[in-house]
Coordinates of C-alpha atoms in Angstrom, one line a residue:
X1 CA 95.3 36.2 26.8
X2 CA 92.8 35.7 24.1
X3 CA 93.0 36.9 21.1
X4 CA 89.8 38.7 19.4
X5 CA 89.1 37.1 15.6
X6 CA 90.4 38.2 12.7
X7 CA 88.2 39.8 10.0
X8 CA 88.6 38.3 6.7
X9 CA 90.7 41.6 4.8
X10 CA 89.2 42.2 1.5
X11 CA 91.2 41.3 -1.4
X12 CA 94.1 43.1 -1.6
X13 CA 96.1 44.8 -4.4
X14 CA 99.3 42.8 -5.7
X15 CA 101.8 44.3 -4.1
X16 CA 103.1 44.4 -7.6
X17 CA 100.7 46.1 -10.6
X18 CA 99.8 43.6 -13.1
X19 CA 97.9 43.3 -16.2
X20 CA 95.5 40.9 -14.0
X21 CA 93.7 43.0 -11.5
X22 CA 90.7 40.4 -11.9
X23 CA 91.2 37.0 -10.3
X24 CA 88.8 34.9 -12.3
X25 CA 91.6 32.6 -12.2
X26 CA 89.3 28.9 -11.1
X27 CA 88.9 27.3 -14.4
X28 CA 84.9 27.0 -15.7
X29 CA 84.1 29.7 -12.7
X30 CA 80.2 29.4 -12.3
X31 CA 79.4 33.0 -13.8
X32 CA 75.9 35.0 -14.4
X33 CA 75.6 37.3 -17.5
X34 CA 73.6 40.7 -17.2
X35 CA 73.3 43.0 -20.0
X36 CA 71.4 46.1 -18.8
X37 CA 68.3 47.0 -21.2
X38 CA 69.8 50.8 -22.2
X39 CA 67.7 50.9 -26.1
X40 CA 69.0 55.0 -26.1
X41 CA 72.3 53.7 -26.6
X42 CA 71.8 50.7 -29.3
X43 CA 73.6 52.0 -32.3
X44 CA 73.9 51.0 -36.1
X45 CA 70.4 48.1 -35.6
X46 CA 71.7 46.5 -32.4
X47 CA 69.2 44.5 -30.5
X48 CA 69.8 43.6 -27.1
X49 CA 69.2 39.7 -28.0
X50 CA 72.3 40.4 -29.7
X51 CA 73.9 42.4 -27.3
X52 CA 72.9 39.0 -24.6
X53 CA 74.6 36.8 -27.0
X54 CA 78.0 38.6 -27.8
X55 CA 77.8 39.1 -23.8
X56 CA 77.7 35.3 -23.3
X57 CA 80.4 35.1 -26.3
X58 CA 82.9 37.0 -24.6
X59 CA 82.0 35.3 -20.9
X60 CA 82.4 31.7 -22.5
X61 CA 85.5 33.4 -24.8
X62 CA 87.9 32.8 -21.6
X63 CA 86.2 29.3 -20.0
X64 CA 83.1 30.6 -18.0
X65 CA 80.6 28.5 -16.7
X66 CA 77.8 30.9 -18.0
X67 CA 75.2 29.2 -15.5
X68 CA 72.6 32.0 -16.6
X69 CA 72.0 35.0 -18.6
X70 CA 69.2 37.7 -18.9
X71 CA 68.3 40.9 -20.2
X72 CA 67.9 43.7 -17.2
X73 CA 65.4 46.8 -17.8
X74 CA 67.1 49.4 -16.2
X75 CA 64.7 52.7 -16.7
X76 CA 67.3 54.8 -14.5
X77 CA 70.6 54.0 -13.4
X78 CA 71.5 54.5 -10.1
X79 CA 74.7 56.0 -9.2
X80 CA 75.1 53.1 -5.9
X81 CA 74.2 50.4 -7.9
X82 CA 73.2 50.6 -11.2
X83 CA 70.2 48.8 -10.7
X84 CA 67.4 49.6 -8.3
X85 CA 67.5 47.8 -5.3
X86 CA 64.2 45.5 -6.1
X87 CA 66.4 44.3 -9.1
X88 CA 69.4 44.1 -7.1
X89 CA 68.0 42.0 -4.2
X90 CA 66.2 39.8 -6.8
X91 CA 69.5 38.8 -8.8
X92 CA 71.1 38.3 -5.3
X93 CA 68.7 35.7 -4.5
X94 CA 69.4 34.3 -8.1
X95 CA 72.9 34.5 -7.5
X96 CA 72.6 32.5 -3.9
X97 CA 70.6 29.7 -5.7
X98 CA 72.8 29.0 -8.6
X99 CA 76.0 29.5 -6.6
X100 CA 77.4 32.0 -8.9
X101 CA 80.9 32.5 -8.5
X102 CA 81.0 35.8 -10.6
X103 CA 79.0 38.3 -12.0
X104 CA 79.7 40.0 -15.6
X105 CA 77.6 43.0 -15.9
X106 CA 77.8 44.3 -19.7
X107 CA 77.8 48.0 -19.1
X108 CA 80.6 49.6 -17.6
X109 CA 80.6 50.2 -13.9
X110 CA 82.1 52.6 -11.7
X111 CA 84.7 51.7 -8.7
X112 CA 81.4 52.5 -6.2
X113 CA 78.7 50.7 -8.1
X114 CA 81.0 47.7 -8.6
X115 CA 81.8 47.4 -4.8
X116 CA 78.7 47.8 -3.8
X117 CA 77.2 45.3 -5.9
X118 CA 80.1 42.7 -4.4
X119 CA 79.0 43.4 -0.8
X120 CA 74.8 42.6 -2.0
X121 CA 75.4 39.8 -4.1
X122 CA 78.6 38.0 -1.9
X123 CA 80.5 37.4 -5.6
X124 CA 83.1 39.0 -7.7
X125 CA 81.5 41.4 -10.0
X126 CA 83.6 43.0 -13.3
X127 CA 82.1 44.9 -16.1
X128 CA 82.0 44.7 -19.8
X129 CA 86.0 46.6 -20.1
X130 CA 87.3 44.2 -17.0
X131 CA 85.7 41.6 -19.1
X132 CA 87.5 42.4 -22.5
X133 CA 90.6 42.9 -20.5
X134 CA 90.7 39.3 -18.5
X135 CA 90.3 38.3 -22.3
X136 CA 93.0 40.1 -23.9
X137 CA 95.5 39.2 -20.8
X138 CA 94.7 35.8 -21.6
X139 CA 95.1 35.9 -25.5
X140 CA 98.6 38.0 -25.8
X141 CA 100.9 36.0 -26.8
X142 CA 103.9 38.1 -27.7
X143 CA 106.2 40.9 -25.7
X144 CA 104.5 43.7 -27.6
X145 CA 100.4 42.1 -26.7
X146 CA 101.7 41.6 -23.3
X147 CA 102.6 45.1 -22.6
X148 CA 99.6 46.5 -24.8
X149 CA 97.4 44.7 -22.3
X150 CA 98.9 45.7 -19.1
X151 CA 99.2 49.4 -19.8
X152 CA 95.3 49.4 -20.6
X153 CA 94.7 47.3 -17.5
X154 CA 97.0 49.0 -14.8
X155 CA 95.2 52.2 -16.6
X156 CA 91.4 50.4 -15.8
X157 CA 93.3 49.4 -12.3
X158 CA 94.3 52.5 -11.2
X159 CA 90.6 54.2 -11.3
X160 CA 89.3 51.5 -8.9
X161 CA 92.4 51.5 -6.3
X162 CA 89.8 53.1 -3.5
X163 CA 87.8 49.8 -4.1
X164 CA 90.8 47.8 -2.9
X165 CA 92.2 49.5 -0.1
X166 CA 89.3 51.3 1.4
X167 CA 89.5 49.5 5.0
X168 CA 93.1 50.5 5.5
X169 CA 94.5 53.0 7.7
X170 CA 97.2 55.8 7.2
X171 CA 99.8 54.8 7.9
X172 CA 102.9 56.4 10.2
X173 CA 105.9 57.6 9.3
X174 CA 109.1 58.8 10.9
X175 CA 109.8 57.7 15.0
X176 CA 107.1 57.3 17.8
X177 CA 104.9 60.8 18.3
X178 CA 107.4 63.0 16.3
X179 CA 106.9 61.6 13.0
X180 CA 103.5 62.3 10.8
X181 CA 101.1 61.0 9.0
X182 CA 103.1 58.7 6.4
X183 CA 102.2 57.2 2.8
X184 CA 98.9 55.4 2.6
X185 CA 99.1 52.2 0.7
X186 CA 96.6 53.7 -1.6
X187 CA 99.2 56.2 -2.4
X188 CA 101.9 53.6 -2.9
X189 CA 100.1 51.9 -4.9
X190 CA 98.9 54.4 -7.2
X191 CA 102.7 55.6 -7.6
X192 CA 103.7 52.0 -7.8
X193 CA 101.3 52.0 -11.3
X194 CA 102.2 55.5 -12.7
X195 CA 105.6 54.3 -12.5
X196 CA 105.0 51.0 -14.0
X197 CA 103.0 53.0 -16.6
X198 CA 105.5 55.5 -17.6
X199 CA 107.9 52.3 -18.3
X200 CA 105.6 50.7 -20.3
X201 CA 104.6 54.0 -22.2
X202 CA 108.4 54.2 -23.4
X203 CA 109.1 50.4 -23.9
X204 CA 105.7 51.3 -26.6
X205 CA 107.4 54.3 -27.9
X206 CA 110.5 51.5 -28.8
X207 CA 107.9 49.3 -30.2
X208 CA 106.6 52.1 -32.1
X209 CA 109.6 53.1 -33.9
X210 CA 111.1 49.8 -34.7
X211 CA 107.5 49.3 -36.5
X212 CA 108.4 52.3 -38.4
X213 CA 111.4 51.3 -39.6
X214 CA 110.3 47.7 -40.5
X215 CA 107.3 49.8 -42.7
X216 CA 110.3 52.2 -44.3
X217 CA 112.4 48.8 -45.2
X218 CA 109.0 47.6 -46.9
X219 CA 108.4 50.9 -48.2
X220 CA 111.9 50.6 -49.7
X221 CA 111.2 47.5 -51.3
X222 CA 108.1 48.7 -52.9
X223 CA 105.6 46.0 -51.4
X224 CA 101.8 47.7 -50.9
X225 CA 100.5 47.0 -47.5
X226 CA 96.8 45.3 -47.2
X227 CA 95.5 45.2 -43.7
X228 CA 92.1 42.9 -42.4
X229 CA 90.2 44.2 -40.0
X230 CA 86.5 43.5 -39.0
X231 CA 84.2 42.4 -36.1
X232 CA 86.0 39.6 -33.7
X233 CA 84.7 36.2 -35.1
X234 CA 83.9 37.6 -38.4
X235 CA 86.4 34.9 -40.2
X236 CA 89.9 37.0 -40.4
X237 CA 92.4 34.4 -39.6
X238 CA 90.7 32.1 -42.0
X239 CA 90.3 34.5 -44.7
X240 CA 94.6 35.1 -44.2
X241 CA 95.3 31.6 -43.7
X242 CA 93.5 30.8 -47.4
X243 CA 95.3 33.8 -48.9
X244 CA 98.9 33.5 -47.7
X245 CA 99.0 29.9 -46.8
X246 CA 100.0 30.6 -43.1
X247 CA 98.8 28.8 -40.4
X248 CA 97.4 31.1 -37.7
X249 CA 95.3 29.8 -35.3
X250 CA 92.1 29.8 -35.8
X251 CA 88.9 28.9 -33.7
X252 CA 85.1 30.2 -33.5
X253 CA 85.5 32.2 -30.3
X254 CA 85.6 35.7 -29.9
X255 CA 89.1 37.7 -29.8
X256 CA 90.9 34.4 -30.8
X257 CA 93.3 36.6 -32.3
X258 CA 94.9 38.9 -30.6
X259 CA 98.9 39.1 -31.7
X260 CA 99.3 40.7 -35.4
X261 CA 100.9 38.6 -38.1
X262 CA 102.0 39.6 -41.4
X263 CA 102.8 37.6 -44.4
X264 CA 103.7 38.2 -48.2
X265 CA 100.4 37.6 -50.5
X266 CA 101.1 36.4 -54.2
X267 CA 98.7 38.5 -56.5
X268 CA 97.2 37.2 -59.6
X269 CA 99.2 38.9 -61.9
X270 CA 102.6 38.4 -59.8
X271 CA 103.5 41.3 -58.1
X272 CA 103.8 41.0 -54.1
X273 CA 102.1 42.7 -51.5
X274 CA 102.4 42.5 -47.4
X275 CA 98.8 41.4 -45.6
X276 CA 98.6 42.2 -42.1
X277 CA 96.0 40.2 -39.7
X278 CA 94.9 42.4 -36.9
X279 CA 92.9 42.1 -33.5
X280 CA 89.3 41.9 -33.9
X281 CA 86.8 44.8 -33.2
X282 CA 84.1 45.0 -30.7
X283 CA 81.0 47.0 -30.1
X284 CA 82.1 49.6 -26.7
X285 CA 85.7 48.6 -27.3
X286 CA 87.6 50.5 -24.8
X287 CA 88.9 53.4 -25.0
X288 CA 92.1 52.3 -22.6
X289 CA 92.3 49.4 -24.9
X290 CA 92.2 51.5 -28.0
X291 CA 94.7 53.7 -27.2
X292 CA 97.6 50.7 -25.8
X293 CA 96.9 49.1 -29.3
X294 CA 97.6 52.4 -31.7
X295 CA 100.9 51.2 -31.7
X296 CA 99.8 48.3 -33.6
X297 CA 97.0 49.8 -35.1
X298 CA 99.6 51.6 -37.1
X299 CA 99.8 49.5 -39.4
X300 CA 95.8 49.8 -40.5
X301 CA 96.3 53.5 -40.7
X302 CA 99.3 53.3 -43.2
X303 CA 98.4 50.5 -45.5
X304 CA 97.9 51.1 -49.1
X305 CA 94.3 48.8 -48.7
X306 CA 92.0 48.1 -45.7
X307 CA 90.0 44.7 -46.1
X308 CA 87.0 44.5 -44.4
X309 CA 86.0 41.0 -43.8
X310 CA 82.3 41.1 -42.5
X311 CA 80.2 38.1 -41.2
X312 CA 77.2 38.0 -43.4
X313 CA 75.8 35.0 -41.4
X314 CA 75.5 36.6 -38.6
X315 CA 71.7 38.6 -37.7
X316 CA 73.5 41.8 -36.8
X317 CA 76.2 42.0 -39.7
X318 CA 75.4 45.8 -40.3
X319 CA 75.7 46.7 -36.5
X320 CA 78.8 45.3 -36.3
X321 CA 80.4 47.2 -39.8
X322 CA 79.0 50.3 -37.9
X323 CA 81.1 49.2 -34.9
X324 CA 84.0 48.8 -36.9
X325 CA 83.5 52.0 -38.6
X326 CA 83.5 53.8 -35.7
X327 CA 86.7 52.5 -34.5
X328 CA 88.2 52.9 -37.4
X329 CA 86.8 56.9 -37.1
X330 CA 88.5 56.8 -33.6
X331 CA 91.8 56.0 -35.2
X332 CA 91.5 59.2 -37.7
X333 CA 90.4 56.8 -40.4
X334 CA 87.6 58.0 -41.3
X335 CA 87.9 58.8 -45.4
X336 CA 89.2 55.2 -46.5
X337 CA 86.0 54.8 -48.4
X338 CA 86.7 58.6 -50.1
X339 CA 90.0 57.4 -50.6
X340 CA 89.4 54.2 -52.2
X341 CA 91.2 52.5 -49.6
X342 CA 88.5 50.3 -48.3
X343 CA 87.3 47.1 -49.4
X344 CA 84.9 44.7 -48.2
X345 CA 84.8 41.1 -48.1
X346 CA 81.2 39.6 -47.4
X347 CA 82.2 36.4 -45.2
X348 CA 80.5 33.1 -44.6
X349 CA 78.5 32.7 -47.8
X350 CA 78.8 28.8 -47.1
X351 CA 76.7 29.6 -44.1
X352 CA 73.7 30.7 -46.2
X353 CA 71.2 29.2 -48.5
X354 CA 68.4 29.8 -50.8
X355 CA 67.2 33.6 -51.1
X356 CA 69.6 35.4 -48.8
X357 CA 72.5 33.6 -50.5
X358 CA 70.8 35.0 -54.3
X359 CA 70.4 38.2 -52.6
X360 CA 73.6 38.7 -51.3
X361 CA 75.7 37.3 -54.3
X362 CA 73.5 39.9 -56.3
X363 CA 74.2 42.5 -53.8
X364 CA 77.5 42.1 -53.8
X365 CA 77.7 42.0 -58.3
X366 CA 76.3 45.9 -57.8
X367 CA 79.4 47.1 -56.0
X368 CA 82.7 47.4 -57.1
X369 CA 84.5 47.4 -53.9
X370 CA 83.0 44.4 -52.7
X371 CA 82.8 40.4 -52.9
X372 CA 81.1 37.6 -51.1
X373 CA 82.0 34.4 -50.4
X374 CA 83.6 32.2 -48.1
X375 CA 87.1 31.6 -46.3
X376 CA 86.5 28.6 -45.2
X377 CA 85.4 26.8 -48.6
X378 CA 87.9 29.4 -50.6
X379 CA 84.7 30.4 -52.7
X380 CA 85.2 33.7 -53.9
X381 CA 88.9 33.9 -53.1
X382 CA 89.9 34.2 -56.9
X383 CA 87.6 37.3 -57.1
X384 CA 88.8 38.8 -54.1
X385 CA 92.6 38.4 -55.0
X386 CA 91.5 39.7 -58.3
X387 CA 90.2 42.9 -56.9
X388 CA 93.0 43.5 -54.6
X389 CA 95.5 43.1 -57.5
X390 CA 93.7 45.9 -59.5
X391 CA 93.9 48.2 -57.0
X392 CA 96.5 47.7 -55.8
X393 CA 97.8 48.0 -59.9
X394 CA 95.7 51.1 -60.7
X395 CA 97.4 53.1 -58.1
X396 CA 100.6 52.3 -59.6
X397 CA 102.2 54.1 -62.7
X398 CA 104.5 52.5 -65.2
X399 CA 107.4 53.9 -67.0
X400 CA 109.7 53.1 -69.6
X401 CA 113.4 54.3 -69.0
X402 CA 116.7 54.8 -70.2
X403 CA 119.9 55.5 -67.6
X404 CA 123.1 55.2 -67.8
X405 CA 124.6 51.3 -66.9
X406 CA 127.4 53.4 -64.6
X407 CA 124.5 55.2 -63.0
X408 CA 124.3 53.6 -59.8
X409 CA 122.8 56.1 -57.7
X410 CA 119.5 56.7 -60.1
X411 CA 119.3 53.0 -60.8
X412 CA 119.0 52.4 -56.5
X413 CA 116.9 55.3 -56.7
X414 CA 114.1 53.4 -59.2
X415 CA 114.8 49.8 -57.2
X416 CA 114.0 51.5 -53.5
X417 CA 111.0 53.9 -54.7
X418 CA 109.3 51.6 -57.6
X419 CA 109.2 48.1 -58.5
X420 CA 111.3 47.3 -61.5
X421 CA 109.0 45.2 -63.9
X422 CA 111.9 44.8 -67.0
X423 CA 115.5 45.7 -66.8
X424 CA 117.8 45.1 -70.3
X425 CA 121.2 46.1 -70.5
X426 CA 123.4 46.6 -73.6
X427 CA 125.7 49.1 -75.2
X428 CA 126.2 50.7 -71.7
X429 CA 122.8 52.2 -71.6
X430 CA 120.3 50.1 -68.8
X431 CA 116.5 50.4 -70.1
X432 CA 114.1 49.4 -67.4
X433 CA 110.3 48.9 -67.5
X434 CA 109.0 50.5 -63.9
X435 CA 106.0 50.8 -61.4
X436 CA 105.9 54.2 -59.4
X437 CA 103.4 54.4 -56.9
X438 CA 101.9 57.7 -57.0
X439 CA 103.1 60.0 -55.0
X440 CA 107.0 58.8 -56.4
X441 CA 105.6 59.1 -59.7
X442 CA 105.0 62.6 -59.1
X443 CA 108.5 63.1 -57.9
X444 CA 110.3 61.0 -60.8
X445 CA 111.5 64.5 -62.8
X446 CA 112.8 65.9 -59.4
X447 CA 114.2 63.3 -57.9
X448 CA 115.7 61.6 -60.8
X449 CA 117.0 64.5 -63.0
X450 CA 118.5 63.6 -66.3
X451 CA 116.9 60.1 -66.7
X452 CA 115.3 60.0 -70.2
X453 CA 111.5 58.9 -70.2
X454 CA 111.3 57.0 -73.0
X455 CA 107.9 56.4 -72.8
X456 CA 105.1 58.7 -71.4
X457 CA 104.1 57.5 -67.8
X458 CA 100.7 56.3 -67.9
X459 CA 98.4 54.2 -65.5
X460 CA 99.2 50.3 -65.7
X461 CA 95.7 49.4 -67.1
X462 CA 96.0 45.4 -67.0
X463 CA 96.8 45.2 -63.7
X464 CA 100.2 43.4 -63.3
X465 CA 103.8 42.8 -63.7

């Protein structure tokens, strides 16, 4: 008996969830760029030249062949599609002729219009978040990125499981005619991920608290936090690596750093602080992806001083502090400039010449939360350190004491809220020279009853240790 041909199946779910539900596995995959023209959503001076480029950044960021790129008017998206059908039967032809492989469309799509553009143009199609995903799943590098990534992915998955499993039938359950209708595969699937959700959503939780604990312990030790955050490609890995000495990796690609890293910075006039490197920012970050990184975000929204570092080089270097703005608004940080907690670092000075260089330098002489310069030469580094070391110094309040030498539990009290600048001991009596943040200042007398202030507590006006 002859068998009747088998239909290709469409690509199936893993059986398993992963934080790869896009195989653009074949290395230099022949890809097409498309960034619809949408000017009522540009934001903070945005051009869509720019928006091409940063489109084709992130395409090449993970080893496309970006075989073409181009700007799409799109006057009025259409739910099937997107694009109308003139537009979408033209960019089929193109992508027939160059033998694209995949299609990144930098808008995000819906589960319909992204299957629907598969079956016209015969290629895999993923939008701007499945784009910024496949990038992320590629960069992680420890436990904690890994599972930041696949919660935000299996989230993005499990909206576009009817994509998948469309063609399949219910399937039966129980024995022969008695039994009814059983579990679609759909459904199995969609539990499958919840599940696999829920477990990653605690093993966060752990990740979470073991952070807070690590900031308590630095707390304790009275090191100041300063966190960098900025555009992707804006230069923070090279800024960290001249500050601290470290050697993170560092290349000109966007989202080349992805893991966190921390490392004690040596301040000018010798006191210590912790500087934390952090993922880069991105114009339409997603909101998935936001949310699976608060856990390392953390550490932005409790340090003593955000840095800034802004890529003055680049055409669109005030759209992008808008972008980073915004998602620093989305993390409930939105009064670190009323709080004197942010600082700017204008990047890539090296990269400019003549009058924008004169302008910016002066630019940059009229603020006092702000320097230019470069990470890569080190020019301006001395200024920038300089900076951070009086703020980080005015917040602080020095005292002069005298305790008891017996007085053990007042003494660990002033070592584990303050940093002890000079301790002399003689006659029994232990005088110490002391910087009290703030907020411990204000809770010396309570705290620390029956400690003699032998000097009254006053703002550390130099600066330093």
């Amino acid at each position: 008996m002859s068998r009747a041909p088998r239909k290709p199946p469409l690509p199936p779910l893993d059986r398993e969830p992963t934080a790869r539900p896009f195989p653009v596995a074949a290395a230099r995959t022949r890809a097409l760029v498309l960034c619809p023209d949408k000017p009522d959503e540009l934001s903070g001076g945005r051009t869509e030249p720019g928006r091409l480029e940063e489109a084709i950044g992130l395409a090449q960021a993970i080893d496309l062949d970006v075989v073409a790129a181009e700007t799409v008017a799109l006057r009025k998206p259409r739910p099937a599609t997107l694009f109308g059908a003139g537009r979408v039967c033209a960019i089929g032809e193109l992508v027939a002729r160059e033998r694209i492989d995949l299609a990144v469309v930098d808008t995000p799509l819906s589960a319909v219009q992204q299957r629907n553009l598969e079956r016209a143009w015969s290629c895999k199609v993923i939008d701007r978040t499945g784009l910024i995903l496949e990038i992320f799943g590629e960069r992680a590098r420890t436990s904690e990125g890994r599972l930041q990534v696949e919660l935000a992915a299996l989230t993005y998955q499990r909206s576009r499981l009817v994509r998948s499993w469309t063609h399949l039938e219910r399937q039966r359950g129980g024995f022969g005619f008695l039994g009814g209708p059983g579990e679609s595969q759909i459904e199995l699937d969609r539990r499958r991920i919840d599940d696999r959700i829920t477990r990653i959503r605690r093993d966060l939780d752990a990740v979470k608290r073991t952070r807070g604990l690590h900031r308590a312990a630095r707390d304790r030790a009275a090191y100041p936090v300063i966190a960098l955050v900025g555009y992707t490609n804006a230069g923070k890995s090279t800024l960290f690596n001249r500050l601290t000495g470290a050697a993170v990796g560092v290349r000109d690609q966007l989202f080349a750093t992805l893991d966190p890293t921390m490392r004690v910075l040596h301040l000018p006039s010798g006191q210590q602080a912790i500087l934390s490197d952090t993922v880069g920012f991105v114009a339409d970050l997603p909101t998935d992806l936001i949310a699976a990184f608060r856990a390392t975000l953390e550490e932005v929204r409790t340090a003593d001083l955000v840095l800034h570092v802004r890529d003055m080089a680049h055409r669109e270097s005030a759209a992008q502090r808008h972008d980073v703005l915004e998602v620093l608004r989305s993390l409930e940080l939105g009064d670190l400039a009323d709080d004197g907690r942010l600082l700017e670092f204008w990047n890539k000075l090296d990269l400019l010449s003549g009058e924008d260089r004169a302008q910016l330098v002066s630019a940059a002489d009229r603020q006092a939360d702000a320097v230019c310069g470069s990470a890569l030469t080190g020019e301006g580094v001395a200024a920038l350190l300089a900076l951070l070391d009086r703020r980080l110094s005015g917040a602080a309040h020095v005292v002069e004491l005298e305790l008891d030498s017996a007085d053990g539990e007042r003494l660990a009290w002033l070592y584990r809220r303050g940093t002890v600048l000079e301790r002399r001991d003689a006659d029994g009596r232990t005088h110490l020279r002391v910087a009290l943040p703030a907020a411990e200042h204000a809770r010396l007398q309570r705290d620390l009853p029956g400690g003699e202030i032998v000097e009254p507590a006053h703002k550390n006006p130099s600066g330093g240790r």
